[in-house]
mmCIF file of C-alpha atoms in Angstrom:
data_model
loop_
_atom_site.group_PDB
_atom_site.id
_atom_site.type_symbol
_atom_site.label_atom_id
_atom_site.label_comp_id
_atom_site.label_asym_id
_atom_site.label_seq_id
_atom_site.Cartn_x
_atom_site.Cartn_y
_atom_site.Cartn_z
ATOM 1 C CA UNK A 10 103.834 126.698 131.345
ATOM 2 C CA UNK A 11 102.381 127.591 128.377
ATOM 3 C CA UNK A 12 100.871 125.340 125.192
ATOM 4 C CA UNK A 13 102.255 126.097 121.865
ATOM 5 C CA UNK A 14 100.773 125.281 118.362
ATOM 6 C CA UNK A 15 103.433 123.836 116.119
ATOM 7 C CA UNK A 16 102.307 123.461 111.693
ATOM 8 C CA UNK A 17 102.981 120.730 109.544
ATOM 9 C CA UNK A 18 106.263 122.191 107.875
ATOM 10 C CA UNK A 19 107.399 122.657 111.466
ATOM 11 C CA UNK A 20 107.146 119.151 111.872
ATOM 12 C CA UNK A 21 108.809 117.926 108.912
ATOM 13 C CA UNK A 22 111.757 120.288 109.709
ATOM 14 C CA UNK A 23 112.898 118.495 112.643
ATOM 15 C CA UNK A 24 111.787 114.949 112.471
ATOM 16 C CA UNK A 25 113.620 112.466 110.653
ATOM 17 C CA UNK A 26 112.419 108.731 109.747
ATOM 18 C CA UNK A 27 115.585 107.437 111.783
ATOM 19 C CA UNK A 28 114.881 109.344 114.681
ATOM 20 C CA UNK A 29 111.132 108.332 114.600
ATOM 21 C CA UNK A 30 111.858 104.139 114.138
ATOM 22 C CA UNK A 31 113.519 104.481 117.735
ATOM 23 C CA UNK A 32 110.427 106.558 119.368
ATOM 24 C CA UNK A 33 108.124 103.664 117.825
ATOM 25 C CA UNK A 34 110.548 101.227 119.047
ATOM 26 C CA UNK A 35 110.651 102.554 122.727
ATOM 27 C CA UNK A 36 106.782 103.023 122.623
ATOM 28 C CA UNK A 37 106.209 100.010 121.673
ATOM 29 C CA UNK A 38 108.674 98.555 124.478
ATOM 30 C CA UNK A 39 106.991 100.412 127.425
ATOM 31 C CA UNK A 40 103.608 98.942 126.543
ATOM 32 C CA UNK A 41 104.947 95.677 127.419
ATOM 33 C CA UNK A 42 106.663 96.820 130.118
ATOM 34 C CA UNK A 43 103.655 98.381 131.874
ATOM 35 C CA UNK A 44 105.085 101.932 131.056
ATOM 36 C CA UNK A 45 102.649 103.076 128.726
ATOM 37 C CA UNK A 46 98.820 103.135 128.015
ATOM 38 C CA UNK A 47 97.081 103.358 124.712
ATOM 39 C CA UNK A 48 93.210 103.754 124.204
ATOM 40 C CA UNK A 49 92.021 102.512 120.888
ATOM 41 C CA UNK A 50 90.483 104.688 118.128
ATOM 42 C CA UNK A 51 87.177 105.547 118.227
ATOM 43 C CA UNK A 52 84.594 107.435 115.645
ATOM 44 C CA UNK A 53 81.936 109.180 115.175
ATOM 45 C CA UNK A 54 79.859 109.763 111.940
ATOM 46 C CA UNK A 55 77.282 111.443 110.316
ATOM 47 C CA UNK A 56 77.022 111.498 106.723
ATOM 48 C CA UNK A 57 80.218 112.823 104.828
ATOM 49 C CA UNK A 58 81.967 113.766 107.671
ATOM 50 C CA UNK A 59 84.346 110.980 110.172
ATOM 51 C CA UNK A 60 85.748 112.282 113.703
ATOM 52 C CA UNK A 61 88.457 109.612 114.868
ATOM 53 C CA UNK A 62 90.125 109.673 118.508
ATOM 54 C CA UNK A 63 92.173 107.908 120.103
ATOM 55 C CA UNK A 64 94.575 108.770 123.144
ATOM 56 C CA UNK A 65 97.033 107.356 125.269
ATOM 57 C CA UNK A 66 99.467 108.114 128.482
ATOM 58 C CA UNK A 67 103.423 107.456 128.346
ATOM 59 C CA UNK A 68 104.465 107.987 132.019
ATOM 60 C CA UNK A 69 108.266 106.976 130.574
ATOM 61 C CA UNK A 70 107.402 110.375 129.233
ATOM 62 C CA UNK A 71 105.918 112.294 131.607
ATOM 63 C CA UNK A 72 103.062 112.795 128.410
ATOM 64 C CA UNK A 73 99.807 112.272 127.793
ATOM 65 C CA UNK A 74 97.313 113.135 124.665
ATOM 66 C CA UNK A 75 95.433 112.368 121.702
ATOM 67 C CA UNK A 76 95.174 112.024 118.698
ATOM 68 C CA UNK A 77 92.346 113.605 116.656
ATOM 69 C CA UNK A 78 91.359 113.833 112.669
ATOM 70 C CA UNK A 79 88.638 114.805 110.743
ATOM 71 C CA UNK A 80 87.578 113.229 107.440
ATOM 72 C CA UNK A 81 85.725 114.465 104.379
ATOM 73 C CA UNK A 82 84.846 113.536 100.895
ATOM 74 C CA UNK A 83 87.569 116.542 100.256
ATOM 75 C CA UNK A 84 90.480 115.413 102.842
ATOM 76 C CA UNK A 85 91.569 115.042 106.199
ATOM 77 C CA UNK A 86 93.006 116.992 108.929
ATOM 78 C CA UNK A 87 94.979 115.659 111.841
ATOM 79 C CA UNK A 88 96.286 116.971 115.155
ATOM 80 C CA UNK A 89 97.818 115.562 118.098
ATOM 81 C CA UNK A 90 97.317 117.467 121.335
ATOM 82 C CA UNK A 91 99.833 117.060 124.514
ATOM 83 C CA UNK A 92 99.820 117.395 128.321
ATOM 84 C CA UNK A 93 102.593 117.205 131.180
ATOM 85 C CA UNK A 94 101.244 114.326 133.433
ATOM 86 C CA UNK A 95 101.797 116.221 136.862
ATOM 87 C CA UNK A 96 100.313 119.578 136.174
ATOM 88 C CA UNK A 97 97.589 118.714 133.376
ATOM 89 C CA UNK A 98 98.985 121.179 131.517
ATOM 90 C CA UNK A 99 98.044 121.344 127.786
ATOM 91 C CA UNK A 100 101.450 122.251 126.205
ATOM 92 C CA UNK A 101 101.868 121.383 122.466
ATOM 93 C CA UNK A 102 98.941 121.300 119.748
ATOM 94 C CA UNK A 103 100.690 120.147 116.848
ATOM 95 C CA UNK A 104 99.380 119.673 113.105
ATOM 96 C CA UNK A 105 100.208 115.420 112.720
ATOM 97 C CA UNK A 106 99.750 114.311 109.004
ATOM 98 C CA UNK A 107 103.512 113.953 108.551
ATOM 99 C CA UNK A 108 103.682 113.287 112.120
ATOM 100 C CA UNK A 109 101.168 110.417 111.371
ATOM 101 C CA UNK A 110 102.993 109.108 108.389
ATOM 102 C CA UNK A 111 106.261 108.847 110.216
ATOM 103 C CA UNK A 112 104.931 106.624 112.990
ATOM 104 C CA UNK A 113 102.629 104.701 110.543
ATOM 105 C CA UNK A 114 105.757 104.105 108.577
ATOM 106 C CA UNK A 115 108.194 103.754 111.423
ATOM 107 C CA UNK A 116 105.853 101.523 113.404
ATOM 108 C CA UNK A 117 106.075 98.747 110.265
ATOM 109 C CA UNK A 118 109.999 98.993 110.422
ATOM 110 C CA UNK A 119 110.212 98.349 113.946
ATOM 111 C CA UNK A 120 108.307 95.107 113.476
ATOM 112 C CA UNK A 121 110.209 93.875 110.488
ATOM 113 C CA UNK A 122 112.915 94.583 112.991
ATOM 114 C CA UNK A 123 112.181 91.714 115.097
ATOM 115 C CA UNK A 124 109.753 89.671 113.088
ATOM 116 C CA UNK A 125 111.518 89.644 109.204
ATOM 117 C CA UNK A 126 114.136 86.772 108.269
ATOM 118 C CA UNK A 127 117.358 88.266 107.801
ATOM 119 C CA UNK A 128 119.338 89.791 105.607
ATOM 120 C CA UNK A 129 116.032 92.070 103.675
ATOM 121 C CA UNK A 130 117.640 92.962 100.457
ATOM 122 C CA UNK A 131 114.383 93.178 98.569
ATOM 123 C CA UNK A 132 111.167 94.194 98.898
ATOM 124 C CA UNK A 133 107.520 94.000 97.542
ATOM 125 C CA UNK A 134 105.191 97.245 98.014
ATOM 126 C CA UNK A 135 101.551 97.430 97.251
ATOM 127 C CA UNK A 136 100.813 101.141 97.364
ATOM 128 C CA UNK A 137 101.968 104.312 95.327
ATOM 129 C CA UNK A 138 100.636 106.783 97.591
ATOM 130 C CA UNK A 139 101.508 109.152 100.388
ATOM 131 C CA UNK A 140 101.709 106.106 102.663
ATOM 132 C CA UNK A 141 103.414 103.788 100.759
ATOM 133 C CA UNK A 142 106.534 106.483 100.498
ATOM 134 C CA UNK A 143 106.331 106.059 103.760
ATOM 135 C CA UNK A 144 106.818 102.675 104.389
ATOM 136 C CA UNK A 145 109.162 102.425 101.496
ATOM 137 C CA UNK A 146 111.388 105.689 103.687
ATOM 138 C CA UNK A 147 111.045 103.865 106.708
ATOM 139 C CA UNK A 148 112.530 100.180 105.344
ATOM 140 C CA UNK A 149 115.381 101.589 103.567
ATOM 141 C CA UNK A 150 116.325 103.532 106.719
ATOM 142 C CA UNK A 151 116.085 100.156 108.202
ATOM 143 C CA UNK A 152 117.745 97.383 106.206
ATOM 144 C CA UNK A 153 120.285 97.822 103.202
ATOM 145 C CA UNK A 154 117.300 97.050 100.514
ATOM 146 C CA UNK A 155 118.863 96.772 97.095
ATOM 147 C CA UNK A 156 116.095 96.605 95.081
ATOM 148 C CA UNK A 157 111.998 97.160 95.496
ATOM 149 C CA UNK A 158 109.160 96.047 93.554
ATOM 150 C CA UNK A 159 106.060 98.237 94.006
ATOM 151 C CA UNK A 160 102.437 97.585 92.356
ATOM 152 C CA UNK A 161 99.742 100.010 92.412
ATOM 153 C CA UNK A 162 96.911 99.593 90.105
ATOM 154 C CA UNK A 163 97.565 102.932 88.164
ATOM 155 C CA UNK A 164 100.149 102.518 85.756
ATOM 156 C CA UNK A 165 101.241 105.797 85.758
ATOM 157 C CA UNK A 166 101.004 106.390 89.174
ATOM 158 C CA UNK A 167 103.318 103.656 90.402
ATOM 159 C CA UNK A 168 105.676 104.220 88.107
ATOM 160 C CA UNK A 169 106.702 107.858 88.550
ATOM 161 C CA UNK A 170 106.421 106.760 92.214
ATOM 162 C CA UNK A 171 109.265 104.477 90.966
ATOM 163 C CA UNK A 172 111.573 107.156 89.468
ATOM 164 C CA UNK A 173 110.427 109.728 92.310
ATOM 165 C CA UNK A 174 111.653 107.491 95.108
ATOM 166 C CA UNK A 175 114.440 105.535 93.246
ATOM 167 C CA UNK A 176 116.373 108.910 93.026
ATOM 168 C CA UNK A 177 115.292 109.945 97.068
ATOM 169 C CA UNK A 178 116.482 106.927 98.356
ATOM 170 C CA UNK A 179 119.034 105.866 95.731
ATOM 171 C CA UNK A 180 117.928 102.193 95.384
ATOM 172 C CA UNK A 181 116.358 100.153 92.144
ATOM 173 C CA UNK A 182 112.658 100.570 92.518
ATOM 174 C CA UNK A 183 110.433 98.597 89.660
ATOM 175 C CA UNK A 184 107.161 99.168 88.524
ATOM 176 C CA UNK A 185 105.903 95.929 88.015
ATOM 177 C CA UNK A 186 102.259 95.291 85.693
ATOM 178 C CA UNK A 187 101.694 92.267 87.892
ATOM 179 C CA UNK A 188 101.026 91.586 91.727
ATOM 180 C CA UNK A 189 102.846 88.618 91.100
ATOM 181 C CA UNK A 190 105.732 89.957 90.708
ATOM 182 C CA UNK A 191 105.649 91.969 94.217
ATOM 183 C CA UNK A 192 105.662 88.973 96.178
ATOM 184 C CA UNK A 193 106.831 85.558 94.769
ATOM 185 C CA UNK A 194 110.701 85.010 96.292
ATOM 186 C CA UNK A 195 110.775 88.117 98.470
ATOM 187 C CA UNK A 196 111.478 88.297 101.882
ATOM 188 C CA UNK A 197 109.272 91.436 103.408
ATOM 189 C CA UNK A 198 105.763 92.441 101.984
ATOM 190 C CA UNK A 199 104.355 96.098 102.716
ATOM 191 C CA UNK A 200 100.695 96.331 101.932
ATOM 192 C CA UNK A 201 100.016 100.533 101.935
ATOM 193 C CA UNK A 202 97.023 100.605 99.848
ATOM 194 C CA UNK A 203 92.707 101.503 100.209
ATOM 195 C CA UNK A 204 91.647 98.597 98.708
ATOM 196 C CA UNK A 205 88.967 97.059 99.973
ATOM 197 C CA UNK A 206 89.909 93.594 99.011
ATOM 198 C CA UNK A 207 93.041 91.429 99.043
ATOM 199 C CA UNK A 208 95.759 92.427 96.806
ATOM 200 C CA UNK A 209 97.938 89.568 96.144
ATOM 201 C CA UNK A 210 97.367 85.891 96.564
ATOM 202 C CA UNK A 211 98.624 84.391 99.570
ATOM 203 C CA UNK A 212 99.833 81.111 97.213
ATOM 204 C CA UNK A 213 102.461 83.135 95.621
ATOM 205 C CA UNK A 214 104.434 83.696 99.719
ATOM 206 C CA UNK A 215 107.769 82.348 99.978
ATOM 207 C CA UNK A 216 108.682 80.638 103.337
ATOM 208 C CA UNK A 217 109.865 82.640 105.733
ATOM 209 C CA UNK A 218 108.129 85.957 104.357
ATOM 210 C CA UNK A 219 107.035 88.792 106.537
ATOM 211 C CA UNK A 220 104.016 90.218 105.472
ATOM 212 C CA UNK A 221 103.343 93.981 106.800
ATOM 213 C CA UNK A 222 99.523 94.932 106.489
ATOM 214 C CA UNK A 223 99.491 98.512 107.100
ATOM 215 C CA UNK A 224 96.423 99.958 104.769
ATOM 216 C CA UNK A 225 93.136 98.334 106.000
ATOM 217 C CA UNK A 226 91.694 99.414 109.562
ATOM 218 C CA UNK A 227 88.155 99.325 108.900
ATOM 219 C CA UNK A 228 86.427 96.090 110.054
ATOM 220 C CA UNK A 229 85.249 95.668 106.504
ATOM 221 C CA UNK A 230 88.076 96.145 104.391
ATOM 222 C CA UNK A 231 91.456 93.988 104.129
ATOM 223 C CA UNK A 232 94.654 93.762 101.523
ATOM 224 C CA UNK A 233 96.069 90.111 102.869
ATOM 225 C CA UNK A 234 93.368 87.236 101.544
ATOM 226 C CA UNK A 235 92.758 84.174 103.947
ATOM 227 C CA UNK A 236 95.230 82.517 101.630
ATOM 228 C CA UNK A 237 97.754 84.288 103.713
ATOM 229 C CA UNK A 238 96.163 83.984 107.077
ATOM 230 C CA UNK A 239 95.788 80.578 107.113
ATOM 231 C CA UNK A 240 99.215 79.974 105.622
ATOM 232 C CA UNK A 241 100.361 82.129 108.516
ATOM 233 C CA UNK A 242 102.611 80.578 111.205
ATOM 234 C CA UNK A 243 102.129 83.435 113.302
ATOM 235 C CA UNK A 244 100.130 86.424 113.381
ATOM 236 C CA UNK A 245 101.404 89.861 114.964
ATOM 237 C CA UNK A 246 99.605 93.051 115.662
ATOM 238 C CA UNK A 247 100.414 96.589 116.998
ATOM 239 C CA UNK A 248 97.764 96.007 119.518
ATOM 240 C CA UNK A 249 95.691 92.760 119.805
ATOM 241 C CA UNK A 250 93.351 95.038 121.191
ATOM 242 C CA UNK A 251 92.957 97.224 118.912
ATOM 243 C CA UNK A 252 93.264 95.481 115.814
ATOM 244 C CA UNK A 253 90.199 93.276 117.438
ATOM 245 C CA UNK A 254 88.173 96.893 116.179
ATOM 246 C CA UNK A 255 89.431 97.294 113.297
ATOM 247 C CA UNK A 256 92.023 94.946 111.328
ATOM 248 C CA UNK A 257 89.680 93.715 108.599
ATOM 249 C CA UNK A 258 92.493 91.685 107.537
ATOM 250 C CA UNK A 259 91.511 89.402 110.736
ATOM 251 C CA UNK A 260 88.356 90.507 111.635
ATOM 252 C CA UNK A 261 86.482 89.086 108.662
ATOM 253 C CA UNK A 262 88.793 85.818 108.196
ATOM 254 C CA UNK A 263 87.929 85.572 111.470
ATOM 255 C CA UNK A 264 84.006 85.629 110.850
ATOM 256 C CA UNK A 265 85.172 82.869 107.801
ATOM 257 C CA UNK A 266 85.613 80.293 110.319
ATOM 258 C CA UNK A 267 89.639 80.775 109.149
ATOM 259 C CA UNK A 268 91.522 82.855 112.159
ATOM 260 C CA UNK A 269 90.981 82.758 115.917
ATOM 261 C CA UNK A 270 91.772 85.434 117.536
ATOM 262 C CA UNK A 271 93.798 83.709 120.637
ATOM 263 C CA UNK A 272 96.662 83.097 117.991
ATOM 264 C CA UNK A 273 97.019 86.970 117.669
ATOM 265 C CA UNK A 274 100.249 88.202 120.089
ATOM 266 C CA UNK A 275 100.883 92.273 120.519
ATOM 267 C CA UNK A 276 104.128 93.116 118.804
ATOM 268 C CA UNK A 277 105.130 95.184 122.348
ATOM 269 C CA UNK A 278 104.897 91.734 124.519
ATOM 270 C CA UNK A 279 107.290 90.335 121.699
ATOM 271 C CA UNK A 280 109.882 93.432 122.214
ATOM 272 C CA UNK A 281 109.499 93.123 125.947
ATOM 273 C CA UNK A 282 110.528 89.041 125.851
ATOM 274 C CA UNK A 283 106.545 87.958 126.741
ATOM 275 C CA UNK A 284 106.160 86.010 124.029
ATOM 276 C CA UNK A 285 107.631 84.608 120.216
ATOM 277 C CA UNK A 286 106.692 86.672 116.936
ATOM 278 C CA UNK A 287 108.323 84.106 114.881
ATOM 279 C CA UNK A 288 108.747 80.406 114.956
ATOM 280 C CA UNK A 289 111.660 79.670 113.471
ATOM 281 C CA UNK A 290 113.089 81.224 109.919
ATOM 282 C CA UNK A 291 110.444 79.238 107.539
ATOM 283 C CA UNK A 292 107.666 80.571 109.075
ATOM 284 C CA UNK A 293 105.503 83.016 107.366
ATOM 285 C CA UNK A 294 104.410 86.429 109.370
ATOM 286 C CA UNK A 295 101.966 88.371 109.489
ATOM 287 C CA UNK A 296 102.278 92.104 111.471
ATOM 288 C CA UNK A 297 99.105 94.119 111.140
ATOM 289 C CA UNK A 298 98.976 97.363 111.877
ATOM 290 C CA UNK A 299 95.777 99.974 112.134
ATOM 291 C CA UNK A 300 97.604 102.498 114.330
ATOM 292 C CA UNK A 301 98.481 103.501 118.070
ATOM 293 C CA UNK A 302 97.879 106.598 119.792
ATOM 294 C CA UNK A 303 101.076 105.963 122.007
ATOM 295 C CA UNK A 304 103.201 106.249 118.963
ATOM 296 C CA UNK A 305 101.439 110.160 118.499
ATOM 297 C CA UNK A 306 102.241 110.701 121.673
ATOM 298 C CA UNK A 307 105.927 109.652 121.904
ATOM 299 C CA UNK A 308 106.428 111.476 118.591
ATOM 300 C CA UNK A 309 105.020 114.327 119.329
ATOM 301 C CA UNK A 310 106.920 114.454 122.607
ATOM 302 C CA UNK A 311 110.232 114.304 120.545
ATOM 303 C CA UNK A 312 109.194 116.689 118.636
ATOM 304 C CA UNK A 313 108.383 119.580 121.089
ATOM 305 C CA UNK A 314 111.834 118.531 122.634
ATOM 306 C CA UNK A 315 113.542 118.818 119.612
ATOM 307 C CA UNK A 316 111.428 122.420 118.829
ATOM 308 C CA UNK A 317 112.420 123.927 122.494
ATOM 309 C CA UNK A 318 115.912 124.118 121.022
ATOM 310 C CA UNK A 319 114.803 125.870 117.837
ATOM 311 C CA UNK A 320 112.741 129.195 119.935
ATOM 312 C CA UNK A 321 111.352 130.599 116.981
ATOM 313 C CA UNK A 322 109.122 127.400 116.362
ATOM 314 C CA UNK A 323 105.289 127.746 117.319
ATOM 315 C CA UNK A 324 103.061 130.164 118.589
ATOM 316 C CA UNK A 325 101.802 130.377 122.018
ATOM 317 C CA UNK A 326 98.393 129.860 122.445
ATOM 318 C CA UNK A 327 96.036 131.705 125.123
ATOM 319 C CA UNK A 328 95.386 128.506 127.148
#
């Protein structure tokens, strides 16, 4: 058995967004079923320079690995590594930023599967970046979304990520000048942003709205305002666990005296039938998400299946 290093355009060769919602969705399902493990991330720091790790087993699989990624004031560079559980084999190093955006993406689509109210014509996006097209990809694989309204605080930014995406995906996509605009009377909310602080007030949610937090996982940072947690009928996460270290979005309302933390349920007990992610269809939702290692893992596993049918993929490496 030998370990093979696989490059980004590799990656975005074989996997699809459609493909990737049902790897999230099955990940997802085995952690509630006792048929996967996921370690939260982890960092280390010194100044300018971020290592995060996380890492995580899927025995459904037969894989194991990590996720690792390095951050600068210039970038970031990702990789996932994989082993086969029975040997300990190291057998796929594989470059992950699109790898990462897919599951990021596809992990927010699987909860608005079984969290949003029904039909999701419409949709509000905070975020113009490489993220947000993302998210935006990953919804419109998943409902029939007729029209989007997407806010980012450059001008020009969101709005040739308007006529960029509108002709990808075929759908209306409006730049709107106000944050307003991205979330009164619509359905499903995708926050994809850096901020640091809320962007939109939780006043202007309809009932029944399903908010997806996707951009904050830094205990000091958050998108959704306590407006919106406190309106909240119930509150979602990838991994209580998890989002415990990182979802600012919580984390600090928390601290404000306006969240407890016993509230929060893991979105994979609500796939596997543990417990409720929505109360009934006026209920208001929130689903954070700062980002499994399982969902790596699974992906990448689909994607070195999918590249042992394509031979001339990847180089071998000497370990």
């Amino acid at each position: 058995m030998t370990c093979r290093y696989y490059r980004e355009e590799e990656v975005g060769a074989l996997l699809n967004m459609a493909t990737t919602i049902e790897v999230v969705d099955e990940s997802f399902r085995q952690l509630g079923t006792g048929g996967a493990d996921n370690v939260p991330r982890r960092r280390a720091r010194v100044p300018g320079f971020v290592l995060h790790g996380m890492h995580a087993s899927a025995e459904y699989l037969g894989t194991a690995g990590w996720k690792m990624y390095a951050t600068t004031r210039i970038g970031a560079k990702f990789h996932v590594g994989l082993y086969d559980i029975d040997s300990g084999q190291m057998i796929a190093l594989i470059e992950a930023d699109r790898l990462g955006q897919l599951r990021t993406a596809a992990a927010s689509a699987v909860g608005a599967r079984y969290l949003a109210k029904k039909p999701i014509t419409q949709l509000g996006l905070f975020g113009a970046g490489w993220q947000a097209e993302g998210q935006l990809t990953a919804m419109a694989t998943e409902f029939p979304l007729a029209q989007v309204f997407v806010y980012s605080r450059d001008e020009e930014k969101r709005q040739l990520f308007a006529e960029r995406m509108s002709d990808q995906l075929q759908i209306e996509i409006v730049p709107v000048h106000d944050p307003r605009e991205a979330v009164e009377d619509l359905p499903l909310i995708v926050t994809a942003t850096t901020s640091k602080h809320p962007v939109f007030d939780g006043n202007l949610l309809a009932e029944g709205a399903l908010v997806c937090a996707v951009g904050a996982n830094w205990t000091f940072k958050r998108e959704i305002d306590v407006v919106t947690v406190r309106r909240a009928d119930n509150w979602v996460c990838d991994s209580v666990e998890a989002c415990r270290g990182e979802a600012g979005d919580f984390v600090l309302a928390a601290e404000e005296g306006y969240f407890d933390w016993v509230k929060a349920v893991s979105l994979s007990d609500v796939i596997a039938g543990n417990t409720i992610g929505r109360n009934n269809q006026d209920s208001i939702v929130i689903f954070k998400t700062v980002g499994l290692a399982v969902q790596d893992v699974a992906l990448g596993a689909k994607f070195v299946e999918l590249a042992a049918n394509n031979p001339g993929l990847g180089v071998d490496l000497p370990f």
